[in-house]
Short mmCIF file of C-alpha atoms in Angstrom, two decimals:
data_model
loop_
_atom_site.label_atom_id
_atom_site.label_comp_id
_atom_site.label_asym_id
_atom_site.label_seq_id
_atom_site.Cartn_x
_atom_site.Cartn_y
_atom_site.Cartn_z
CA MET A 5 31.43 47.44 6.94
CA LYS A 6 31.47 46.49 3.56
CA ASN A 7 33.26 43.02 4.70
CA GLN A 8 30.91 42.50 7.92
CA THR A 9 28.21 42.61 5.62
CA ALA A 10 29.74 40.16 2.63
CA CYS A 11 30.69 38.36 5.73
CA CYS A 12 27.05 38.01 6.96
CA SER A 13 24.96 37.33 4.11
CA ASN A 14 23.00 34.78 3.02
CA THR A 15 23.51 34.03 -0.74
CA GLU A 16 25.62 31.25 -2.12
CA LEU A 17 28.17 31.52 -5.11
CA PRO A 18 26.19 31.04 -8.59
CA ILE A 19 26.18 26.80 -9.08
CA THR A 20 23.79 26.57 -12.10
CA THR A 21 25.60 25.94 -15.64
CA LYS A 22 23.83 24.88 -18.73
CA ASN A 23 25.97 21.58 -18.35
CA LYS A 24 25.42 21.29 -14.99
CA LYS A 25 21.14 21.21 -15.67
CA LYS A 26 22.11 18.33 -18.55
CA GLU A 27 24.36 16.43 -16.09
CA HIS A 28 21.22 16.64 -13.17
CA SER A 29 18.12 16.30 -15.92
CA SER A 30 19.76 12.25 -16.35
CA LEU A 31 18.97 11.37 -12.61
CA PRO A 32 16.21 9.38 -11.65
CA ILE A 33 13.19 10.36 -10.50
CA ALA A 34 12.82 8.70 -7.04
CA ILE A 35 9.73 7.01 -6.00
CA ILE A 36 9.01 6.10 -2.37
CA GLY A 37 7.00 3.31 -1.47
CA ALA A 38 5.99 0.23 -3.90
CA GLY A 39 2.35 0.25 -2.84
CA PRO A 40 -0.42 0.83 -5.50
CA ILE A 41 0.01 4.27 -6.31
CA GLY A 42 4.10 4.31 -5.99
CA LEU A 43 3.95 1.01 -8.62
CA ALA A 44 1.18 2.93 -11.26
CA ALA A 45 3.98 5.33 -10.82
CA ALA A 46 6.14 3.70 -12.10
CA ALA A 47 4.47 2.47 -14.96
CA HIS A 48 3.46 6.16 -15.64
CA LEU A 49 7.52 6.78 -15.93
CA ALA A 50 8.08 3.46 -17.71
CA LYS A 51 5.71 4.24 -20.48
CA ALA A 52 7.15 7.79 -20.82
CA GLY A 53 10.66 6.27 -21.02
CA GLU A 54 12.00 7.93 -17.84
CA ASN A 55 14.54 7.15 -15.76
CA PHE A 56 13.40 6.44 -12.21
CA ILE A 57 14.16 3.85 -9.41
CA VAL A 58 11.44 2.94 -6.85
CA LEU A 59 12.04 2.35 -3.05
CA GLU A 60 10.18 0.18 -0.93
CA ALA A 61 11.23 -0.53 3.31
CA GLY A 62 9.40 -3.75 3.07
CA PRO A 63 10.79 -7.04 2.08
CA ARG A 64 8.28 -7.13 -1.13
CA VAL A 65 5.95 -4.59 -2.97
CA GLY A 66 2.57 -4.16 -1.04
CA HIS A 67 4.20 -4.94 2.12
CA HIS A 68 1.72 -2.53 3.93
CA VAL A 69 -1.44 -4.19 1.78
CA LEU A 70 -0.46 -7.15 3.50
CA GLN A 71 -0.45 -6.13 6.74
CA TRP A 72 -4.74 -5.81 5.84
CA GLY A 73 -4.40 -8.64 3.48
CA HIS A 74 -7.77 -10.55 4.75
CA VAL A 75 -9.78 -7.23 4.35
CA ARG A 76 -11.85 -7.07 1.64
CA LEU A 77 -12.07 -4.01 -0.29
CA PHE A 78 -15.15 -1.68 -1.07
CA SER A 79 -14.72 -0.79 -4.59
CA PRO A 80 -14.19 -3.52 -7.53
CA TRP A 81 -10.96 -4.03 -9.57
CA GLN A 82 -12.13 -1.88 -11.77
CA TYR A 83 -11.15 1.30 -9.56
CA ASN A 84 -8.57 -0.07 -8.64
CA ILE A 85 -6.05 -0.43 -11.36
CA ASP A 86 -4.22 1.88 -12.86
CA LYS A 87 -4.72 2.57 -16.46
CA VAL A 88 -1.12 3.06 -17.59
CA ALA A 89 -0.10 -0.35 -15.31
CA ARG A 90 -3.21 -2.63 -17.24
CA GLU A 91 -1.69 -1.08 -20.55
CA LEU A 92 1.92 -2.54 -19.56
CA LEU A 93 0.55 -5.44 -18.11
CA GLU A 94 -1.89 -6.61 -20.91
CA GLU A 95 1.37 -6.38 -23.24
CA ASN A 96 2.47 -8.49 -21.63
CA GLY A 97 0.14 -11.47 -21.65
CA TRP A 98 -1.82 -10.45 -18.37
CA ASP A 99 -5.10 -11.52 -17.67
CA ALA A 100 -7.32 -8.46 -15.68
CA PRO A 101 -9.47 -9.93 -13.11
CA THR A 102 -13.05 -9.68 -13.55
CA PRO A 103 -13.95 -5.87 -13.19
CA GLU A 104 -17.22 -6.26 -10.87
CA VAL A 105 -15.34 -8.81 -8.49
CA LEU A 106 -14.37 -7.26 -4.80
CA PRO A 107 -10.13 -7.76 -4.38
CA THR A 108 -9.05 -8.47 -1.05
CA GLY A 109 -5.67 -6.77 0.22
CA LYS A 110 -3.77 -10.17 -0.45
CA GLU A 111 -5.28 -10.73 -4.05
CA LEU A 112 -4.56 -7.36 -4.46
CA VAL A 113 -1.23 -7.53 -4.32
CA GLU A 114 -0.61 -10.99 -5.56
CA ASN A 115 -3.02 -10.29 -9.17
CA TYR A 116 -1.68 -7.11 -9.48
CA LEU A 117 0.88 -5.15 -7.79
CA LEU A 118 3.19 -8.20 -7.69
CA GLN A 119 2.64 -8.36 -11.76
CA VAL A 120 3.27 -4.68 -12.09
CA ALA A 121 6.61 -4.90 -10.01
CA GLU A 122 7.85 -8.14 -12.34
CA LEU A 123 6.97 -5.84 -15.57
CA PRO A 124 10.28 -5.71 -17.47
CA GLN A 125 9.92 -2.15 -17.53
CA ILE A 126 10.05 -1.68 -13.94
CA ARG A 127 11.68 -4.61 -12.32
CA PRO A 128 14.84 -3.64 -12.47
CA SER A 129 14.64 0.08 -10.94
CA ILE A 130 12.66 -1.77 -7.84
CA ARG A 131 15.43 -1.91 -4.48
CA LEU A 132 13.30 -3.39 -1.41
CA ASN A 133 14.28 -3.63 2.30
CA THR A 134 14.87 -0.04 1.31
CA LYS A 135 14.27 2.41 4.10
CA VAL A 136 14.63 6.59 3.43
CA ILE A 137 15.80 7.83 6.35
CA SER A 138 15.99 11.77 5.09
CA ILE A 139 15.30 13.53 2.33
CA SER A 140 17.70 17.09 1.13
CA ARG A 141 19.09 19.23 -1.77
CA LYS A 142 22.40 18.02 -2.22
CA GLY A 143 24.71 20.01 -0.11
CA LEU A 144 21.93 22.52 1.33
CA ASP A 145 19.93 22.43 4.42
CA LYS A 146 16.36 23.84 4.58
CA MET A 147 17.35 27.29 4.50
CA LYS A 148 19.03 28.02 1.99
CA SER A 149 17.43 29.53 -1.21
CA ALA A 150 19.60 30.55 -3.91
CA ASN A 151 19.11 28.27 -7.16
CA ARG A 152 17.86 25.96 -4.34
CA GLU A 153 15.14 24.68 -7.09
CA ASN A 154 18.56 23.66 -9.55
CA ILE A 155 20.08 21.71 -7.22
CA PRO A 156 19.36 17.93 -7.34
CA PHE A 157 17.59 15.47 -4.14
CA VAL A 158 19.34 13.75 -1.71
CA LEU A 159 17.81 10.25 -0.12
CA TYR A 160 19.40 9.48 2.78
CA ILE A 161 18.82 5.50 2.78
CA GLU A 162 19.20 2.50 5.29
CA THR A 163 19.66 -1.34 3.55
CA GLN A 164 20.91 -4.08 5.10
CA GLY A 165 22.49 -1.97 7.69
CA GLN A 166 25.00 0.52 5.57
CA THR A 167 23.16 4.40 4.74
CA GLU A 168 23.84 5.38 1.29
CA GLN A 169 22.70 8.58 -0.37
CA ILE A 170 21.22 8.54 -3.82
CA GLU A 171 20.54 11.27 -6.18
CA ALA A 172 17.43 12.36 -7.70
CA LYS A 173 15.67 15.16 -9.94
CA ALA A 174 12.69 14.91 -8.41
CA VAL A 175 11.02 12.83 -5.43
CA ILE A 176 7.04 11.01 -5.27
CA ASP A 177 6.37 10.96 -1.63
CA ALA A 178 4.12 7.51 -2.01
CA THR A 179 4.32 5.73 1.59
CA GLY A 180 0.66 6.12 2.87
CA THR A 181 -0.08 6.52 6.87
CA TRP A 182 -0.33 2.69 7.36
CA GLY A 183 1.69 1.58 10.23
CA GLN A 184 1.09 5.39 11.86
CA PRO A 185 -2.10 4.83 13.69
CA ASN A 186 -3.82 7.25 15.78
CA PRO A 187 -4.01 6.99 20.04
CA MET A 188 -6.65 6.13 21.09
CA ASN A 189 -6.76 9.47 23.20
CA SER A 190 -9.41 11.50 21.63
CA THR A 191 -7.11 14.41 22.25
CA GLY A 192 -4.55 12.48 19.32
CA ILE A 193 -1.71 12.35 21.42
CA TRP A 194 -0.25 9.33 22.38
CA THR A 195 0.51 8.68 26.57
CA GLN A 196 3.25 6.52 27.83
CA GLU A 197 0.57 4.28 29.45
CA GLU A 198 -1.27 3.20 26.09
CA ARG A 199 2.22 2.25 24.90
CA SER A 200 3.15 0.03 27.81
CA PHE A 201 -0.31 -1.96 26.82
CA GLU A 202 0.17 -2.94 23.76
CA ASN A 203 -0.23 -6.90 24.73
CA GLN A 204 -3.56 -6.05 24.86
CA ILE A 205 -4.01 -3.54 21.99
CA PHE A 206 -4.18 -3.93 18.48
CA TYR A 207 -4.14 -1.35 15.49
CA GLY A 208 -5.74 -2.44 12.51
CA ILE A 209 -8.03 -4.82 11.73
CA PRO A 210 -7.22 -8.38 13.15
CA ASN A 211 -7.49 -11.48 10.81
CA ILE A 212 -9.79 -12.22 13.54
CA ASN A 213 -11.38 -15.52 11.16
CA GLY A 214 -7.54 -16.19 10.33
CA ASN A 215 -4.76 -16.93 12.71
CA GLU A 216 -5.81 -14.27 15.46
CA TYR A 217 -9.25 -15.64 16.35
CA LYS A 218 -7.94 -17.61 19.61
CA ARG A 219 -6.36 -14.17 21.04
CA PHE A 220 -10.39 -13.03 21.71
CA ILE A 221 -12.21 -15.78 22.30
CA GLY A 222 -13.71 -15.94 25.97
CA LYS A 223 -12.61 -12.14 26.17
CA ARG A 224 -14.32 -8.71 26.55
CA VAL A 225 -13.04 -7.26 23.32
CA ALA A 226 -13.83 -3.40 22.70
CA VAL A 227 -13.65 -1.86 19.48
CA ILE A 228 -12.50 1.42 19.55
CA GLY A 229 -14.17 3.57 16.36
CA GLY A 230 -16.66 4.97 14.29
CA GLY A 231 -15.34 4.14 10.53
CA HIS A 232 -15.63 1.03 8.01
CA SER A 233 -12.70 -0.59 9.67
CA ALA A 234 -14.18 -0.39 13.10
CA ILE A 235 -17.45 -1.99 11.57
CA ASN A 236 -15.38 -4.69 9.60
CA THR A 237 -13.70 -5.75 12.97
CA ILE A 238 -16.82 -5.65 14.77
CA LEU A 239 -18.93 -8.10 12.35
CA GLU A 240 -15.83 -10.41 12.94
CA LEU A 241 -15.87 -10.97 15.89
CA SER A 242 -19.62 -11.04 15.57
CA GLU A 243 -19.27 -14.18 12.96
CA LEU A 244 -16.75 -15.25 15.99
CA ASN A 245 -19.41 -14.71 18.53
CA GLU A 246 -21.74 -17.29 16.67
CA LYS A 247 -19.21 -19.94 18.14
CA HIS A 248 -18.49 -18.70 21.46
CA SER A 249 -20.79 -17.21 22.93
CA ASP A 250 -18.35 -16.28 25.49
CA LEU A 251 -16.92 -13.53 23.60
CA LYS A 252 -18.34 -9.85 24.26
CA ILE A 253 -18.03 -6.85 21.85
CA THR A 254 -17.92 -3.55 23.11
CA TRP A 255 -17.74 -0.47 20.49
CA ILE A 256 -17.22 2.88 21.78
CA LEU A 257 -17.52 5.91 19.49
CA ARG A 258 -17.15 9.61 19.61
CA LYS A 259 -20.17 10.18 17.01
CA ASN A 260 -23.44 11.78 18.66
CA SER A 261 -25.47 8.75 18.13
CA VAL A 262 -24.74 5.70 16.51
CA GLU A 263 -27.08 5.81 13.68
CA GLU A 264 -24.21 8.20 12.16
CA ALA A 265 -22.34 5.10 11.79
CA TYR A 266 -24.71 3.53 9.32
CA GLY A 267 -24.06 5.87 6.35
CA GLY A 268 -26.13 5.69 3.34
CA GLU A 269 -26.68 1.45 3.42
CA GLU A 270 -28.80 0.43 0.29
CA LYS A 271 -28.10 4.66 -1.00
CA ASP A 272 -24.08 3.67 -1.34
CA ALA A 273 -23.18 3.32 -4.81
CA LEU A 274 -19.98 1.08 -3.94
CA GLN A 275 -22.52 -2.03 -2.95
CA ALA A 276 -20.21 -3.48 -0.43
CA ARG A 277 -19.80 -0.46 1.67
CA GLY A 278 -23.38 -0.10 1.58
CA GLU A 279 -24.19 -3.69 2.89
CA LEU A 280 -21.87 -2.81 5.85
CA GLY A 281 -23.59 -0.17 7.23
CA THR A 282 -27.01 -2.34 6.77
CA ARG A 283 -25.15 -5.26 8.99
CA ILE A 284 -23.88 -2.87 11.21
CA HIS A 285 -27.74 -1.62 12.12
CA GLN A 286 -29.23 -5.18 12.15
CA LEU A 287 -26.11 -6.64 14.38
CA VAL A 288 -26.67 -3.64 16.83
CA ASN A 289 -30.43 -3.78 16.68
CA SER A 290 -30.42 -7.50 17.60
CA GLY A 291 -28.54 -6.14 20.88
CA ARG A 292 -25.31 -8.05 20.50
CA VAL A 293 -23.16 -5.03 20.73
CA GLN A 294 -22.54 -3.26 23.72
CA ILE A 295 -22.41 0.67 22.50
CA TYR A 296 -21.28 3.41 24.22
CA THR A 297 -21.43 7.43 22.74
CA PRO A 298 -20.04 9.69 22.42
CA PHE A 299 -17.49 8.41 24.33
CA ARG A 300 -14.27 10.33 24.78
CA ILE A 301 -11.12 8.44 26.08
CA HIS A 302 -8.87 10.98 28.60
CA SER A 303 -6.76 7.96 29.55
CA VAL A 304 -5.97 3.95 30.09
CA GLU A 305 -5.47 2.29 32.74
CA LYS A 306 -4.46 -1.18 34.21
CA ASN A 307 -7.24 -2.83 36.16
CA GLU A 308 -5.82 -6.10 37.90
CA SER A 309 -5.20 -8.03 34.61
CA SER A 310 -7.88 -5.94 32.50
CA LEU A 311 -8.07 -2.41 31.19
CA LYS A 312 -9.98 0.51 32.60
CA LEU A 313 -11.09 3.33 30.52
CA ASN A 314 -11.43 7.23 31.66
CA GLY A 315 -12.92 9.20 29.98
CA ASP A 316 -16.78 11.66 29.34
CA LEU A 317 -20.03 9.86 28.15
CA ASN A 318 -22.32 12.87 27.19
CA GLY A 319 -20.12 15.40 28.79
CA GLU A 320 -19.85 13.20 32.07
CA SER A 321 -17.00 11.98 33.87
CA PHE A 322 -17.35 7.96 33.54
CA SER A 323 -15.31 4.52 33.20
CA ILE A 324 -15.63 1.52 31.08
CA ASN A 325 -14.57 -1.08 33.44
CA GLY A 326 -13.27 -4.97 32.52
CA ILE A 327 -11.49 -4.84 28.70
CA ASP A 328 -9.55 -7.87 27.86
CA GLU A 329 -8.50 -6.92 24.73
CA LEU A 330 -8.70 -3.66 23.00
CA ILE A 331 -9.00 -3.04 19.11
CA VAL A 332 -8.05 0.73 18.29
CA ASN A 333 -9.49 1.61 14.41
CA THR A 334 -8.76 5.46 14.71
CA GLY A 335 -7.82 6.25 11.51
CA SER A 336 -3.82 7.07 10.84
CA ARG A 337 -1.51 10.30 10.41
CA PRO A 338 1.00 10.93 7.96
CA ASP A 339 5.16 10.63 8.81
CA PHE A 340 6.51 13.74 7.99
CA SER A 341 10.13 13.01 9.58
CA PHE A 342 12.06 12.21 6.62
CA LEU A 343 11.03 15.63 4.92
CA SER A 344 12.71 17.97 7.71
CA GLU A 345 14.90 19.33 5.33
CA VAL A 346 13.11 19.97 2.52
CA ARG A 347 10.04 22.88 2.37
CA LEU A 348 6.68 21.84 2.55
CA ASN A 349 3.40 22.88 2.80
CA ILE A 350 0.98 21.11 4.67
CA ASP A 351 -2.43 21.99 6.09
CA ALA A 352 -2.17 22.19 9.99
CA ALA A 353 -4.81 20.81 10.66
CA THR A 354 -5.56 17.64 8.80
CA GLU A 355 -1.84 17.57 7.87
CA SER A 356 -2.88 16.94 4.14
CA ILE A 357 -1.40 18.95 1.19
CA SER A 358 -2.82 22.52 2.02
CA MET A 359 -4.76 22.87 -1.34
CA LEU A 360 -6.63 19.61 -0.40
CA ALA A 361 -7.95 20.55 3.02
CA PRO A 362 -11.00 22.60 2.22
CA LEU A 363 -11.99 19.85 0.26
CA ILE A 364 -11.94 17.22 2.52
CA ASP A 365 -11.31 18.01 6.15
CA PRO A 366 -14.16 16.30 7.72
CA ASN A 367 -15.22 19.80 9.80
CA LEU A 368 -16.58 21.59 6.72
CA HIS A 369 -17.83 18.33 4.72
CA SER A 370 -20.19 15.60 5.56
CA CYS A 371 -18.55 13.44 3.00
CA GLY A 372 -15.63 13.77 1.43
CA THR A 373 -16.49 16.19 -1.82
CA VAL A 374 -13.11 16.08 -3.82
CA ARG A 375 -13.21 17.70 -7.14
CA PRO A 376 -10.57 15.84 -9.38
CA HIS A 377 -6.86 17.11 -8.12
CA GLY A 378 -3.43 16.73 -9.99
CA GLU A 379 0.04 17.95 -10.29
CA GLU A 380 -1.18 21.91 -9.74
CA GLU A 381 -3.02 21.02 -6.18
CA LEU A 382 -0.26 19.02 -5.48
CA ARG A 383 2.92 21.03 -5.81
CA GLN A 384 4.98 22.09 -3.10
CA PRO A 385 7.35 25.39 -1.91
CA GLU A 386 9.80 22.41 -2.41
CA LYS A 387 10.14 21.97 -6.75
CA ASN A 388 9.53 18.49 -7.78
CA LEU A 389 8.60 17.18 -4.65
CA TYR A 390 5.00 15.59 -4.59
CA ILE A 391 3.27 13.75 -1.87
CA VAL A 392 0.73 11.64 -3.75
CA GLY A 393 -1.86 8.72 -2.61
CA MET A 394 -3.38 8.51 1.07
CA LYS A 395 -0.68 10.60 2.58
CA SER A 396 -1.69 13.47 0.12
CA TYR A 397 -4.55 13.30 3.05
CA GLY A 398 -3.09 13.80 5.79
CA ARG A 399 -5.44 12.43 8.73
CA ALA A 400 -8.59 12.66 6.53
CA PRO A 401 -10.10 8.96 5.32
CA THR A 402 -11.69 9.54 2.88
CA PHE A 403 -9.27 8.55 0.03
CA LEU A 404 -9.83 5.99 -2.92
CA MET A 405 -6.85 4.51 -5.00
CA ALA A 406 -8.30 6.07 -8.41
CA THR A 407 -7.78 9.48 -6.85
CA GLY A 408 -4.03 8.66 -6.51
CA TYR A 409 -3.98 7.28 -9.90
CA GLU A 410 -5.02 9.91 -11.46
CA GLN A 411 -2.72 11.90 -8.87
CA VAL A 412 0.22 10.45 -9.90
CA ARG A 413 -0.73 10.41 -13.89
CA SER A 414 -0.94 14.28 -13.77
CA VAL A 415 2.46 14.71 -11.88
CA VAL A 416 4.46 12.31 -14.40
CA ALA A 417 3.03 14.28 -17.19
CA TYR A 418 4.23 17.48 -15.75
CA LEU A 419 7.35 15.90 -14.94
CA THR A 420 8.18 14.52 -18.16
CA GLY A 421 7.26 18.01 -19.98
CA ASP A 422 3.47 17.30 -21.21
CA PHE A 423 2.65 20.43 -19.04
CA GLU A 424 -1.31 20.51 -20.75
CA SER A 425 -1.90 16.89 -19.99
CA ALA A 426 -1.12 17.18 -16.35
CA LYS A 427 -3.97 20.10 -16.09
CA ASN A 428 -6.26 18.03 -18.09
CA VAL A 429 -7.32 15.96 -14.87
CA GLU A 430 -10.62 13.92 -14.65
CA LEU A 431 -11.66 10.87 -12.49
CA ASP A 432 -14.02 8.02 -13.23
CA LEU A 433 -15.70 7.15 -10.09
CA PRO A 434 -18.56 6.35 -8.72
CA GLU A 435 -21.48 8.56 -6.93
CA THR A 436 -21.35 7.54 -3.39
CA GLY A 437 -24.74 9.09 -2.30
CA VAL A 438 -23.16 8.42 1.51
CA CYS A 439 -22.97 11.34 4.28
CA SER A 440 -21.70 10.75 7.57
CA ILE A 441 -24.14 12.32 9.23
CA ASN A 442 -27.56 10.69 9.72
CA LEU A 443 -29.80 10.40 6.66
CA GLU A 444 -32.71 10.29 8.65
CA SER A 445 -32.11 13.75 9.99
CA THR A 446 -30.68 15.49 6.77
CA LYS A 447 -33.22 17.86 5.45
CA LYS A 448 -35.06 16.97 2.27
CA ASP A 449 -33.76 19.97 0.26
CA GLU A 450 -30.05 19.09 1.07
CA THR A 451 -28.19 17.12 -1.56
CA CYS A 452 -25.57 14.79 -0.52
CA CYS A 453 -22.35 13.61 -1.81
CA ASN A 454 -24.41 14.37 -5.27
CA THR A 455 -20.57 14.84 -7.02
CA THR A 456 -18.41 12.11 -9.26
CA ASN A 457 -16.57 11.27 -6.03
CA GLY A 458 -16.38 7.70 -4.56
CA SER A 459 -14.19 8.40 -1.60
CA CYS A 460 -16.98 9.52 1.08
#
């Protein structure tokens, strides 16, 4: 019986020694993703004199940002530049853009991210065309617990068709959610039919005023979504419609009324975002856009050369026929596939970091009233593993870059032993005055987004 007990035990032989810990301390901190948040983490680690490596799946830094490079941001430069990155750049003779100007995604990459990546403290540590396919603890799977937090991470990466392994003492996942769009189906389920019509479906914001305009001329185009991406898309389609009147625009939302999509308009402290609401309000009033709301899509099918959407409108079965092109702006979701062998605490509904979920869940908040948060809130059961940036918000759409910059400042402070600084979390964001509900129906005694948060 004694031997049987020993045989079936889950305990492992002790591995830790002082020498092992010292050996692990020289390993790098791995940052996954060379977007704004990943590069901000690199800047903070560089300033702290910490060994790190940045792994980017794309061929250049800001690869995902460049995919919406034609889109202008709501927030001006003053909220889009990390403080430590700015400090390092200015030490190398960088002239910062005008704080009040709104950059496009392309300008954000070319005038900021590429400059950060070229800093001598950062450039040698960036590996492009390097995809992380899995992360684990060295020699341990997810089930093993003994001494786990003292074992280094192993990152399995693919580069130039080869698989490599990289050891790290900590991991910062800044991969975002771009590239993992939500489907048009109101249940959130991908169907084979939707995937098979990819030649007539565009996910994201197409460059309608650029190289993709010919795709939509003479077509009936349906835009699906009730957020700012959908509004951006419709406004650009309306500009094309002024030159090509045979372009017909249909807007499909799940909101109870289209007015809910207008936001705060002139009450929004981010002026550009408020102006979007005003412009779409005026366009809808002009009658140039056909509205279906609340319409919930159940399926899509081909009807000769056009698409047919089946669902319910105001709770009644309904179909929309004759759609030539679909533009889907229903948000995106995080990819946890490469984190399957590490221990995570993710909210079941929002797929955000669990401690953030009550603050950003759109079912509970009419606007994303998110208090300042840092390392403590982002902490995972897997010690020294952090999910930051847009991915930390999961499916919630209320994230701003400045929030991510403060996240990584706090996380890096903790990883480098400055625990007091890690706890001292502050955010400098504008008051938005924006709710996702109809402002006209808001009771006079209710306050709306009266916190210093700029992400709703």
